[in-house]
């Protein structure tokens, strides 16, 4: 007992030093997640995005860890003779950091749940086209905190299907052949004759990285709710300069229209979605349908899509609103497009404008062309794609194409990668996406024999559900 007592001051110092160090580290990371530093540096923003995603989407984990630390200290005090620190300064620092960290994490928890109210406000008009939004007392809500990866058991995945033709594979070479592949997510209950709607999902990664194999919640969730999802790879820059990536997306769409019926899909209804750079490509696919410039060798194929859902997408690569670092456009021209000219040169400027969804929307509006229904998500704490860029896109869309259907959902506190994990906020956004896509699918089809969310046939009165999103445009975001 004397040996324990003699060693207890050193043990006490060690325990409390570790506790203070961990506590202040958590406090610092919580601060960075909630108030990320404003920086034009890409890698700094990648780090803050990663921290923000963990601390904002899963604050319950951090709070649980802090509770565990308190229990550990109490147990050590009772059983191993590690007394609580007698230093008022240490106790004050510990208490202050505890209050600060826990209050911010609790606020993040509240914002996560608040997403339910935001989604309800913008999708209540067509809420019957998807499941209910789980509240805080439901098991489903808490499962989203405990299971960061969402992989349902009622989905079959057919992987690495080549969507390029033999001639195209020969043209791009063996080293690029792996890029022209896609995975098909099919609900297990679907039969070939069911003709389910299709979602083409495009991964992000700054046009230079990432892969379809990343387990994003979107393909799994939509396919578990009756959709067939094709998640694609595409050639990446700088080795394959833009517009190679857009051409590949359209090649994948061609494959879908020619082959998806054998999986139980409806080739006449294809929606497109993507995140970040994938959101940029999804928007371009929706706005450049049947543009022969992006369909070499398959100019006669119909590349129209029926709806678009963008997540934290890029909508203006000219940077005319100064939403990005001043070097962004130079980087895009050189690294993504493989051009050596200045962005002010006419051919480079034309290329940038043709690659900017916001400018394409303006052109279509000036020509009185209706745009396919758009659903746009963005987090206001996005450090990689400034929220200003998205807000300007929404303004342009509403100004130049007021008769087209648009739903914009902005999530307070959400970082760039919030959608990549299965948090409650992500789940609410997925329900919003499902409601929106089902609404478009059911109301745009001339056949009123449709399929409900359990795969059973039922009658839908299409006429009564032709809502106009214009009535939602004046809603004030709930922040």
CSV table of C-alpha atoms in Angstrom, one decimal:
chain,number,residue,atom,x,y,z
A,1,UNK,CA,0.0,0.0,0.0
A,2,UNK,CA,2.9,2.3,0.7
A,3,UNK,CA,4.4,1.6,-2.7
A,4,UNK,CA,1.1,2.5,-4.3
A,5,UNK,CA,0.8,5.7,-2.3
A,6,UNK,CA,4.4,6.7,-3.1
A,7,UNK,CA,3.8,6.2,-6.8
A,8,UNK,CA,0.4,7.8,-6.9
A,9,UNK,CA,1.5,11.5,-7.4
A,10,UNK,CA,3.5,10.5,-10.6
A,11,UNK,CA,0.6,8.4,-11.8
A,12,UNK,CA,-1.8,11.2,-11.0
A,13,UNK,CA,0.3,13.6,-13.0
A,14,UNK,CA,0.5,11.2,-15.9
A,15,UNK,CA,-3.3,10.6,-16.0
A,16,UNK,CA,-4.2,14.2,-15.7
A,17,UNK,CA,-1.6,15.3,-18.3
A,18,UNK,CA,-3.0,12.7,-20.7
A,19,UNK,CA,-6.5,13.8,-20.0
A,20,UNK,CA,-5.8,17.5,-20.5
A,21,UNK,CA,-3.9,16.8,-23.7
A,22,UNK,CA,-6.7,14.7,-25.2
A,23,UNK,CA,-9.3,17.2,-24.0
A,24,UNK,CA,-7.6,20.1,-25.6
A,25,UNK,CA,-7.0,18.2,-28.8
A,26,UNK,CA,-10.7,17.4,-29.0
A,27,UNK,CA,-11.5,21.0,-28.2
A,28,UNK,CA,-9.2,22.3,-31.0
A,29,UNK,CA,-10.6,19.8,-33.6
A,30,UNK,CA,-14.1,20.7,-32.6
A,31,UNK,CA,-13.3,24.4,-33.1
A,32,UNK,CA,-11.7,23.7,-36.5
A,33,UNK,CA,-14.8,21.6,-37.5
A,34,UNK,CA,-17.2,24.3,-36.5
A,35,UNK,CA,-15.2,27.4,-37.6
A,36,UNK,CA,-12.9,26.1,-40.3
A,37,UNK,CA,-10.1,28.5,-41.2
A,38,UNK,CA,-10.6,30.4,-44.5
A,39,UNK,CA,-7.9,29.3,-46.8
A,40,UNK,CA,-7.2,29.1,-50.5
A,41,UNK,CA,-4.8,26.1,-49.9
A,42,UNK,CA,-6.4,22.9,-51.2
A,43,UNK,CA,-4.7,20.5,-48.8
A,44,UNK,CA,-5.6,22.6,-45.7
A,45,UNK,CA,-9.2,22.5,-46.9
A,46,UNK,CA,-9.0,18.8,-47.4
A,47,UNK,CA,-7.8,18.3,-43.8
A,48,UNK,CA,-10.5,20.7,-42.4
A,49,UNK,CA,-13.1,18.9,-44.5
A,50,UNK,CA,-12.1,15.5,-43.1
A,51,UNK,CA,-12.2,16.9,-39.5
A,52,UNK,CA,-15.5,18.6,-40.1
A,53,UNK,CA,-17.1,15.5,-41.5
A,54,UNK,CA,-16.2,13.4,-38.5
A,55,UNK,CA,-17.0,16.0,-35.8
A,56,UNK,CA,-20.2,17.4,-37.5
A,57,UNK,CA,-21.7,14.2,-38.8
A,58,UNK,CA,-20.9,12.0,-35.8
A,59,UNK,CA,-20.7,14.3,-32.7
A,60,UNK,CA,-22.3,11.5,-30.7
A,61,UNK,CA,-19.1,9.4,-31.0
A,62,UNK,CA,-17.0,12.2,-29.6
A,63,UNK,CA,-19.4,12.9,-26.8
A,64,UNK,CA,-19.5,9.2,-25.9
A,65,UNK,CA,-15.7,9.1,-25.9
A,66,UNK,CA,-15.6,12.1,-23.5
A,67,UNK,CA,-18.1,10.4,-21.2
A,68,UNK,CA,-15.9,7.3,-21.2
A,69,UNK,CA,-12.9,9.4,-20.3
A,70,UNK,CA,-14.7,10.7,-17.2
A,71,UNK,CA,-15.7,7.2,-16.1
A,72,UNK,CA,-12.1,6.1,-16.6
A,73,UNK,CA,-10.8,8.9,-14.4
A,74,UNK,CA,-13.4,8.2,-11.7
A,75,UNK,CA,-12.6,4.5,-11.8
A,76,UNK,CA,-8.8,5.2,-11.5
A,77,UNK,CA,-9.5,7.5,-8.6
A,78,UNK,CA,-11.5,4.8,-6.8
A,79,UNK,CA,-9.4,1.7,-7.6
A,80,UNK,CA,-5.9,2.7,-8.4
A,81,UNK,CA,-5.4,5.6,-6.0
A,82,UNK,CA,-5.2,8.2,-8.7
A,83,UNK,CA,-6.6,11.2,-6.9
A,84,UNK,CA,-8.2,14.1,-8.7
A,85,UNK,CA,-5.9,17.0,-9.3
A,86,UNK,CA,-5.7,19.5,-6.5
A,87,UNK,CA,-4.6,22.3,-8.8
A,88,UNK,CA,-7.4,24.8,-9.4
A,89,UNK,CA,-5.8,25.9,-12.7
A,90,UNK,CA,-5.8,22.3,-14.1
A,91,UNK,CA,-9.4,21.8,-12.9
A,92,UNK,CA,-10.5,25.1,-14.4
A,93,UNK,CA,-8.8,24.3,-17.8
A,94,UNK,CA,-10.3,20.8,-17.8
A,95,UNK,CA,-13.8,22.1,-16.9
A,96,UNK,CA,-13.6,24.9,-19.5
A,97,UNK,CA,-12.5,22.7,-22.3
A,98,UNK,CA,-15.2,20.1,-21.4
A,99,UNK,CA,-17.9,22.8,-21.5
A,100,UNK,CA,-16.7,24.2,-24.8
A,101,UNK,CA,-16.3,20.9,-26.6
A,102,UNK,CA,-19.5,19.4,-25.4
A,103,UNK,CA,-21.6,22.5,-26.1
A,104,UNK,CA,-20.2,22.7,-29.7
A,105,UNK,CA,-20.7,18.9,-30.3
A,106,UNK,CA,-24.2,19.2,-28.9
A,107,UNK,CA,-24.9,22.0,-31.3
A,108,UNK,CA,-23.6,19.9,-34.2
A,109,UNK,CA,-25.9,17.1,-33.0
A,110,UNK,CA,-28.8,19.6,-33.1
A,111,UNK,CA,-27.9,20.8,-36.6
A,112,UNK,CA,-27.8,17.2,-37.8
A,113,UNK,CA,-31.3,16.7,-36.6
A,114,UNK,CA,-32.4,20.1,-37.8
A,115,UNK,CA,-31.8,18.8,-41.3
A,116,UNK,CA,-35.0,16.9,-40.9
A,117,UNK,CA,-36.9,20.2,-40.7
A,118,UNK,CA,-35.2,21.6,-43.7
A,119,UNK,CA,-35.9,18.6,-45.8
A,120,UNK,CA,-39.5,18.5,-44.8
A,121,UNK,CA,-39.9,22.2,-45.7
A,122,UNK,CA,-38.6,21.6,-49.3
A,123,UNK,CA,-40.1,18.2,-50.0
A,124,UNK,CA,-43.4,18.2,-48.1
A,125,UNK,CA,-45.4,18.8,-51.4
A,126,UNK,CA,-44.3,15.4,-52.7
A,127,UNK,CA,-43.6,13.6,-49.4
A,128,UNK,CA,-45.8,10.7,-50.3
A,129,UNK,CA,-43.3,9.7,-52.9
A,130,UNK,CA,-40.8,8.5,-50.3
A,131,UNK,CA,-40.6,7.3,-46.7
A,132,UNK,CA,-41.2,9.3,-43.6
A,133,UNK,CA,-38.4,11.4,-42.1
A,134,UNK,CA,-37.3,9.6,-39.0
A,135,UNK,CA,-37.5,11.7,-35.8
A,136,UNK,CA,-35.1,11.6,-32.9
A,137,UNK,CA,-37.1,8.9,-31.0
A,138,UNK,CA,-36.9,6.4,-33.9
A,139,UNK,CA,-34.5,3.5,-34.0
A,140,UNK,CA,-33.7,4.5,-37.6
A,141,UNK,CA,-32.3,7.9,-36.5
A,142,UNK,CA,-29.9,6.4,-34.0
A,143,UNK,CA,-28.7,3.7,-36.3
A,144,UNK,CA,-27.4,6.5,-38.5
A,145,UNK,CA,-25.1,7.6,-35.6
A,146,UNK,CA,-24.0,4.1,-34.8
A,147,UNK,CA,-23.4,2.8,-38.4
A,148,UNK,CA,-21.3,5.2,-40.5
A,149,UNK,CA,-21.4,3.0,-43.5
A,150,UNK,CA,-24.8,2.1,-45.0
A,151,UNK,CA,-24.9,-1.3,-46.9
A,152,UNK,CA,-28.4,-2.8,-47.1
A,153,UNK,CA,-28.9,-6.5,-47.5
A,154,UNK,CA,-31.6,-6.3,-50.2
A,155,UNK,CA,-29.4,-5.1,-53.0
A,156,UNK,CA,-27.4,-7.1,-55.6
A,157,UNK,CA,-24.3,-5.5,-57.1
A,158,UNK,CA,-22.9,-6.5,-60.5
A,159,UNK,CA,-19.4,-5.1,-60.6
A,160,UNK,CA,-16.9,-4.0,-63.3
A,161,UNK,CA,-19.1,-4.1,-66.4
A,162,UNK,CA,-17.4,-2.6,-69.4
A,163,UNK,CA,-19.5,0.1,-71.0
A,164,UNK,CA,-17.1,1.1,-73.8
A,165,UNK,CA,-17.1,-0.5,-77.2
A,166,UNK,CA,-14.3,-2.6,-78.5
A,167,UNK,CA,-13.2,0.2,-80.8
A,168,UNK,CA,-13.3,2.8,-78.0
A,169,UNK,CA,-11.2,0.5,-75.7
A,170,UNK,CA,-8.6,0.1,-78.5
A,171,UNK,CA,-8.5,3.9,-79.0
A,172,UNK,CA,-7.9,4.8,-75.3
A,173,UNK,CA,-5.4,2.0,-74.7
A,174,UNK,CA,-5.1,-0.8,-72.2
A,175,UNK,CA,-3.9,1.5,-69.4
A,176,UNK,CA,-7.3,3.4,-69.5
A,177,UNK,CA,-9.5,0.3,-70.1
A,178,UNK,CA,-10.3,0.0,-66.4
A,179,UNK,CA,-11.9,3.5,-66.4
A,180,UNK,CA,-14.7,2.5,-68.7
A,181,UNK,CA,-16.4,0.3,-66.2
A,182,UNK,CA,-19.5,0.6,-64.1
A,183,UNK,CA,-21.3,-1.2,-61.2
A,184,UNK,CA,-25.0,-2.0,-61.4
A,185,UNK,CA,-27.0,-1.9,-58.1
A,186,UNK,CA,-30.2,-3.9,-58.4
A,187,UNK,CA,-32.9,-4.4,-55.8
A,188,UNK,CA,-33.2,-8.1,-55.1
A,189,UNK,CA,-36.9,-8.2,-55.7
A,190,UNK,CA,-36.7,-6.7,-59.2
A,191,UNK,CA,-37.3,-8.9,-62.2
A,192,UNK,CA,-36.4,-8.2,-65.8
A,193,UNK,CA,-39.9,-7.2,-66.7
A,194,UNK,CA,-40.3,-4.6,-63.9
A,195,UNK,CA,-38.7,-1.7,-65.8
A,196,UNK,CA,-37.5,0.2,-62.8
A,197,UNK,CA,-36.2,3.8,-63.1
A,198,UNK,CA,-32.4,4.3,-63.4
A,199,UNK,CA,-29.9,6.5,-61.6
A,200,UNK,CA,-26.5,7.1,-63.1
A,201,UNK,CA,-24.2,8.1,-60.3
A,202,UNK,CA,-20.8,9.9,-60.9
A,203,UNK,CA,-18.2,10.0,-58.2
A,204,UNK,CA,-16.3,13.1,-57.3
A,205,UNK,CA,-12.6,13.7,-56.7
A,206,UNK,CA,-11.6,17.0,-58.3
A,207,UNK,CA,-11.6,15.3,-61.8
A,208,UNK,CA,-8.3,13.6,-60.9
A,209,UNK,CA,-9.0,11.0,-58.2
A,210,UNK,CA,-11.5,8.6,-56.5
A,211,UNK,CA,-13.3,5.6,-57.8
A,212,UNK,CA,-16.8,4.0,-58.1
A,213,UNK,CA,-15.8,1.4,-55.5
A,214,UNK,CA,-16.1,3.9,-52.6
A,215,UNK,CA,-19.2,2.9,-50.7
A,216,UNK,CA,-21.2,6.1,-51.0
A,217,UNK,CA,-24.6,5.8,-49.4
A,218,UNK,CA,-26.5,7.1,-52.4
A,219,UNK,CA,-26.3,4.0,-54.7
A,220,UNK,CA,-27.1,1.6,-51.9
A,221,UNK,CA,-30.0,3.7,-50.6
A,222,UNK,CA,-31.7,4.3,-53.9
A,223,UNK,CA,-31.4,0.7,-55.0
A,224,UNK,CA,-32.8,-0.5,-51.7
A,225,UNK,CA,-35.8,1.6,-52.4
A,226,UNK,CA,-36.7,0.3,-55.9
A,227,UNK,CA,-34.2,2.1,-58.2
A,228,UNK,CA,-31.5,0.6,-60.3
A,229,UNK,CA,-28.3,2.5,-59.9
A,230,UNK,CA,-25.3,2.5,-62.3
A,231,UNK,CA,-22.2,3.9,-60.5
A,232,UNK,CA,-19.5,4.6,-63.1
A,233,UNK,CA,-15.8,5.2,-63.4
A,234,UNK,CA,-14.5,7.6,-66.0
A,235,UNK,CA,-11.0,8.7,-67.3
A,236,UNK,CA,-9.3,11.0,-64.9
A,237,UNK,CA,-7.2,14.1,-65.5
A,238,UNK,CA,-4.5,15.2,-66.0
A,239,UNK,CA,-3.6,12.0,-68.0
A,240,UNK,CA,-6.9,12.2,-69.8
A,241,UNK,CA,-7.8,15.9,-70.2
A,242,UNK,CA,-11.4,17.2,-70.1
A,243,UNK,CA,-13.8,16.6,-71.9
A,244,UNK,CA,-12.7,12.9,-71.7
A,245,UNK,CA,-14.6,12.5,-68.4
A,246,UNK,CA,-17.8,14.0,-69.8
A,247,UNK,CA,-17.5,11.8,-73.0
A,248,UNK,CA,-17.2,8.7,-70.8
A,249,UNK,CA,-20.3,9.7,-68.8
A,250,UNK,CA,-22.2,9.8,-72.0
A,251,UNK,CA,-20.8,6.5,-73.1
A,252,UNK,CA,-22.1,5.0,-69.8
A,253,UNK,CA,-25.5,6.5,-70.5
A,254,UNK,CA,-25.4,4.9,-74.0
A,255,UNK,CA,-24.7,1.5,-72.4
A,256,UNK,CA,-27.6,2.0,-70.0
A,257,UNK,CA,-30.0,2.8,-72.7
A,258,UNK,CA,-28.9,-0.3,-74.7
A,259,UNK,CA,-28.5,-2.8,-71.9
A,260,UNK,CA,-30.3,-1.9,-68.7
A,261,UNK,CA,-33.6,-3.6,-69.6
A,262,UNK,CA,-31.9,-7.0,-69.1
A,263,UNK,CA,-31.4,-6.0,-65.4
A,264,UNK,CA,-35.1,-4.9,-65.0
A,265,UNK,CA,-34.5,-1.2,-65.7
A,266,UNK,CA,-36.4,1.3,-67.8
A,267,UNK,CA,-34.1,2.8,-70.4
A,268,UNK,CA,-36.6,5.6,-71.0
A,269,UNK,CA,-36.1,7.1,-67.6
A,270,UNK,CA,-32.5,7.8,-66.5
A,271,UNK,CA,-31.7,10.4,-63.8
A,272,UNK,CA,-28.1,11.5,-63.2
A,273,UNK,CA,-26.4,12.4,-59.9
A,274,UNK,CA,-23.0,13.1,-58.6
A,275,UNK,CA,-21.0,14.8,-55.9
A,276,UNK,CA,-18.4,17.5,-56.2
A,277,UNK,CA,-16.7,17.0,-59.6
A,278,UNK,CA,-19.3,14.3,-60.2
A,279,UNK,CA,-22.0,16.9,-59.5
A,280,UNK,CA,-20.3,19.1,-62.2
A,281,UNK,CA,-20.4,16.3,-64.7
A,282,UNK,CA,-24.0,15.4,-63.8
A,283,UNK,CA,-25.1,19.0,-64.4
A,284,UNK,CA,-23.2,19.0,-67.7
A,285,UNK,CA,-24.9,15.8,-68.8
A,286,UNK,CA,-28.3,17.3,-68.1
A,287,UNK,CA,-27.4,20.5,-70.0
A,288,UNK,CA,-25.5,19.1,-73.0
A,289,UNK,CA,-27.9,16.4,-74.1
A,290,UNK,CA,-27.3,15.2,-77.7
A,291,UNK,CA,-24.4,17.6,-78.1
A,292,UNK,CA,-22.3,15.9,-80.8
A,293,UNK,CA,-19.1,17.5,-79.5
A,294,UNK,CA,-19.2,15.1,-76.5
A,295,UNK,CA,-20.4,12.0,-78.4
A,296,UNK,CA,-17.6,11.0,-80.8
A,297,UNK,CA,-18.6,7.9,-82.6
A,298,UNK,CA,-22.1,7.8,-81.2
A,299,UNK,CA,-23.5,11.1,-82.4
A,300,UNK,CA,-26.9,9.5,-83.1
A,301,UNK,CA,-27.5,8.1,-79.6
A,302,UNK,CA,-30.1,10.0,-77.5
A,303,UNK,CA,-28.2,11.2,-74.4
A,304,UNK,CA,-31.1,13.0,-72.7
A,305,UNK,CA,-31.6,12.4,-69.0
A,306,UNK,CA,-34.9,13.0,-67.2
A,307,UNK,CA,-33.7,14.5,-63.9
A,308,UNK,CA,-30.5,15.7,-62.2
A,309,UNK,CA,-29.5,15.6,-58.5
A,310,UNK,CA,-26.2,17.4,-57.6
A,311,UNK,CA,-24.4,17.2,-54.3
A,312,UNK,CA,-21.8,19.9,-53.5
A,313,UNK,CA,-21.2,20.4,-57.2
A,314,UNK,CA,-19.1,22.8,-59.2
A,315,UNK,CA,-21.2,25.1,-61.5
A,316,UNK,CA,-18.8,27.7,-62.7
A,317,UNK,CA,-15.2,27.0,-63.8
A,318,UNK,CA,-14.7,30.5,-65.2
A,319,UNK,CA,-14.8,31.7,-61.5
A,320,UNK,CA,-16.6,34.9,-62.6
A,321,UNK,CA,-18.1,35.3,-59.0
A,322,UNK,CA,-14.7,34.9,-57.4
A,323,UNK,CA,-16.0,32.0,-55.3
A,324,UNK,CA,-12.7,30.1,-55.6
A,325,UNK,CA,-9.0,30.8,-55.3
A,326,UNK,CA,-7.8,33.1,-58.0
A,327,UNK,CA,-5.6,30.3,-59.2
A,328,UNK,CA,-8.5,27.9,-59.7
A,329,UNK,CA,-9.2,28.7,-63.3
A,330,UNK,CA,-5.5,28.5,-64.2
A,331,UNK,CA,-5.3,25.1,-62.5
A,332,UNK,CA,-8.5,23.9,-64.2
A,333,UNK,CA,-7.2,25.0,-67.7
A,334,UNK,CA,-3.7,23.4,-67.2
A,335,UNK,CA,-4.3,20.3,-65.0
A,336,UNK,CA,-7.9,19.3,-66.0
A,337,UNK,CA,-8.1,20.5,-69.6
A,338,UNK,CA,-4.5,20.1,-70.5
A,339,UNK,CA,-4.3,23.5,-72.1
A,340,UNK,CA,-1.2,25.7,-72.0
A,341,UNK,CA,-2.9,28.9,-73.0
A,342,UNK,CA,-4.1,31.8,-70.9
A,343,UNK,CA,-7.7,31.7,-69.7
A,344,UNK,CA,-8.4,35.0,-71.5
A,345,UNK,CA,-7.6,33.5,-74.9
A,346,UNK,CA,-10.8,33.0,-76.9
A,347,UNK,CA,-10.6,29.2,-77.4
A,348,UNK,CA,-9.8,28.7,-73.8
A,349,UNK,CA,-12.5,31.1,-72.6
A,350,UNK,CA,-15.0,29.3,-74.9
A,351,UNK,CA,-14.0,25.9,-73.5
A,352,UNK,CA,-14.4,27.2,-69.9
A,353,UNK,CA,-17.8,28.7,-70.6
A,354,UNK,CA,-19.0,25.5,-72.3
A,355,UNK,CA,-17.9,23.6,-69.2
A,356,UNK,CA,-19.8,25.8,-66.8
A,357,UNK,CA,-23.3,24.7,-66.0
A,358,UNK,CA,-24.3,28.1,-64.8
A,359,UNK,CA,-23.5,29.7,-68.2
A,360,UNK,CA,-25.3,26.8,-70.0
A,361,UNK,CA,-28.4,27.4,-67.9
A,362,UNK,CA,-28.3,31.1,-69.0
A,363,UNK,CA,-28.0,30.1,-72.6
A,364,UNK,CA,-30.9,27.7,-72.5
A,365,UNK,CA,-33.0,30.3,-70.7
A,366,UNK,CA,-32.3,32.9,-73.4
A,367,UNK,CA,-33.4,30.3,-76.0
A,368,UNK,CA,-36.6,29.4,-74.0
A,369,UNK,CA,-35.4,25.8,-73.6
A,370,UNK,CA,-36.8,24.0,-70.6
A,371,UNK,CA,-34.3,22.3,-68.4
A,372,UNK,CA,-34.8,18.9,-66.8
A,373,UNK,CA,-35.8,18.9,-63.1
A,374,UNK,CA,-32.9,19.8,-60.8
A,375,UNK,CA,-32.3,18.9,-57.2
A,376,UNK,CA,-29.3,20.7,-55.7
A,377,UNK,CA,-27.7,20.0,-52.2
A,378,UNK,CA,-24.9,22.0,-50.7
A,379,UNK,CA,-23.4,22.5,-47.2
A,380,UNK,CA,-22.8,26.1,-46.1
A,381,UNK,CA,-19.5,25.0,-44.5
A,382,UNK,CA,-18.1,23.6,-47.7
A,383,UNK,CA,-14.4,24.4,-47.7
A,384,UNK,CA,-13.6,22.9,-51.1
A,385,UNK,CA,-16.5,24.2,-53.2
A,386,UNK,CA,-17.5,27.6,-51.9
A,387,UNK,CA,-21.3,27.9,-51.2
A,388,UNK,CA,-21.2,31.2,-53.0
A,389,UNK,CA,-20.7,29.3,-56.3
A,390,UNK,CA,-23.8,27.2,-55.7
A,391,UNK,CA,-26.0,30.2,-54.6
A,392,UNK,CA,-25.0,32.1,-57.8
A,393,UNK,CA,-26.0,29.0,-59.9
A,394,UNK,CA,-29.4,28.9,-58.1
A,395,UNK,CA,-30.0,32.6,-58.8
A,396,UNK,CA,-29.1,32.2,-62.5
A,397,UNK,CA,-31.3,29.1,-62.8
A,398,UNK,CA,-34.3,30.8,-61.2
A,399,UNK,CA,-33.8,34.0,-63.3
A,400,UNK,CA,-33.3,32.4,-66.7
A,401,UNK,CA,-35.4,29.2,-66.4
A,402,UNK,CA,-38.2,30.1,-64.0
A,403,UNK,CA,-40.6,27.5,-65.6
A,404,UNK,CA,-38.2,24.6,-65.0
A,405,UNK,CA,-38.4,22.6,-61.8
A,406,UNK,CA,-35.7,23.3,-59.2
A,407,UNK,CA,-35.4,22.4,-55.6
A,408,UNK,CA,-32.4,23.7,-53.6
A,409,UNK,CA,-31.6,22.4,-50.2
A,410,UNK,CA,-28.8,24.1,-48.2
A,411,UNK,CA,-27.6,22.4,-45.0
A,412,UNK,CA,-26.2,24.6,-42.2
A,413,UNK,CA,-22.9,23.4,-40.9
A,414,UNK,CA,-22.4,20.7,-43.5
A,415,UNK,CA,-19.0,20.2,-44.9
A,416,UNK,CA,-18.0,19.1,-48.4
A,417,UNK,CA,-18.0,15.4,-47.6
A,418,UNK,CA,-21.1,15.2,-45.3
A,419,UNK,CA,-22.9,12.9,-47.9
A,420,UNK,CA,-20.1,10.3,-47.9
A,421,UNK,CA,-21.0,8.8,-44.5
A,422,UNK,CA,-24.3,7.5,-43.3
A,423,UNK,CA,-25.2,10.2,-40.8
A,424,UNK,CA,-28.8,11.4,-40.0
A,425,UNK,CA,-28.2,14.5,-42.2
A,426,UNK,CA,-27.1,12.2,-45.1
A,427,UNK,CA,-30.1,10.0,-44.5
A,428,UNK,CA,-32.5,13.0,-44.6
A,429,UNK,CA,-30.9,14.2,-47.9
A,430,UNK,CA,-31.3,10.7,-49.3
A,431,UNK,CA,-35.0,10.7,-48.5
A,432,UNK,CA,-35.3,14.1,-50.1
A,433,UNK,CA,-33.6,12.7,-53.2
A,434,UNK,CA,-35.8,9.6,-53.3
A,435,UNK,CA,-39.0,11.7,-52.9
A,436,UNK,CA,-37.9,14.1,-55.7
A,437,UNK,CA,-36.8,11.4,-58.1
A,438,UNK,CA,-40.0,9.4,-57.5
A,439,UNK,CA,-42.0,12.5,-58.0
A,440,UNK,CA,-40.4,13.2,-61.3
A,441,UNK,CA,-40.6,9.6,-62.4
A,442,UNK,CA,-44.3,9.1,-61.6
A,443,UNK,CA,-45.5,12.5,-62.9
A,444,UNK,CA,-43.5,12.5,-66.1
A,445,UNK,CA,-44.6,9.0,-67.1
A,446,UNK,CA,-47.7,8.7,-69.4
A,447,UNK,CA,-48.3,5.2,-67.9
A,448,UNK,CA,-50.0,5.5,-64.6
A,449,UNK,CA,-49.3,1.9,-63.7
A,450,UNK,CA,-46.3,2.3,-61.5
A,451,UNK,CA,-44.5,0.5,-58.7
A,452,UNK,CA,-44.5,1.4,-55.1
A,453,UNK,CA,-41.5,1.3,-52.7
A,454,UNK,CA,-42.0,-2.3,-51.9
A,455,UNK,CA,-42.0,-3.4,-55.6
A,456,UNK,CA,-45.8,-3.9,-55.7
A,457,UNK,CA,-47.9,-2.6,-58.6
A,458,UNK,CA,-50.4,0.2,-57.9
A,459,UNK,CA,-52.3,2.9,-59.6
A,460,UNK,CA,-51.1,6.5,-59.4
A,461,UNK,CA,-53.3,9.5,-60.3
A,462,UNK,CA,-50.7,11.5,-62.2
A,463,UNK,CA,-52.8,14.5,-62.8
A,464,UNK,CA,-53.3,15.4,-59.2
A,465,UNK,CA,-49.5,15.4,-58.5
A,466,UNK,CA,-48.3,17.9,-61.1
A,467,UNK,CA,-47.0,20.3,-58.5
A,468,UNK,CA,-44.9,23.3,-59.4
A,469,UNK,CA,-41.7,23.9,-57.5
A,470,UNK,CA,-42.1,27.6,-58.2
A,471,UNK,CA,-44.2,27.8,-55.1
A,472,UNK,CA,-41.3,26.6,-53.1
A,473,UNK,CA,-38.8,29.1,-54.5
A,474,UNK,CA,-39.9,31.8,-52.0
A,475,UNK,CA,-39.3,29.6,-49.0
A,476,UNK,CA,-36.8,31.1,-46.6
A,477,UNK,CA,-34.0,28.6,-45.7
A,478,UNK,CA,-34.4,27.5,-42.1
A,479,UNK,CA,-31.1,28.4,-40.5
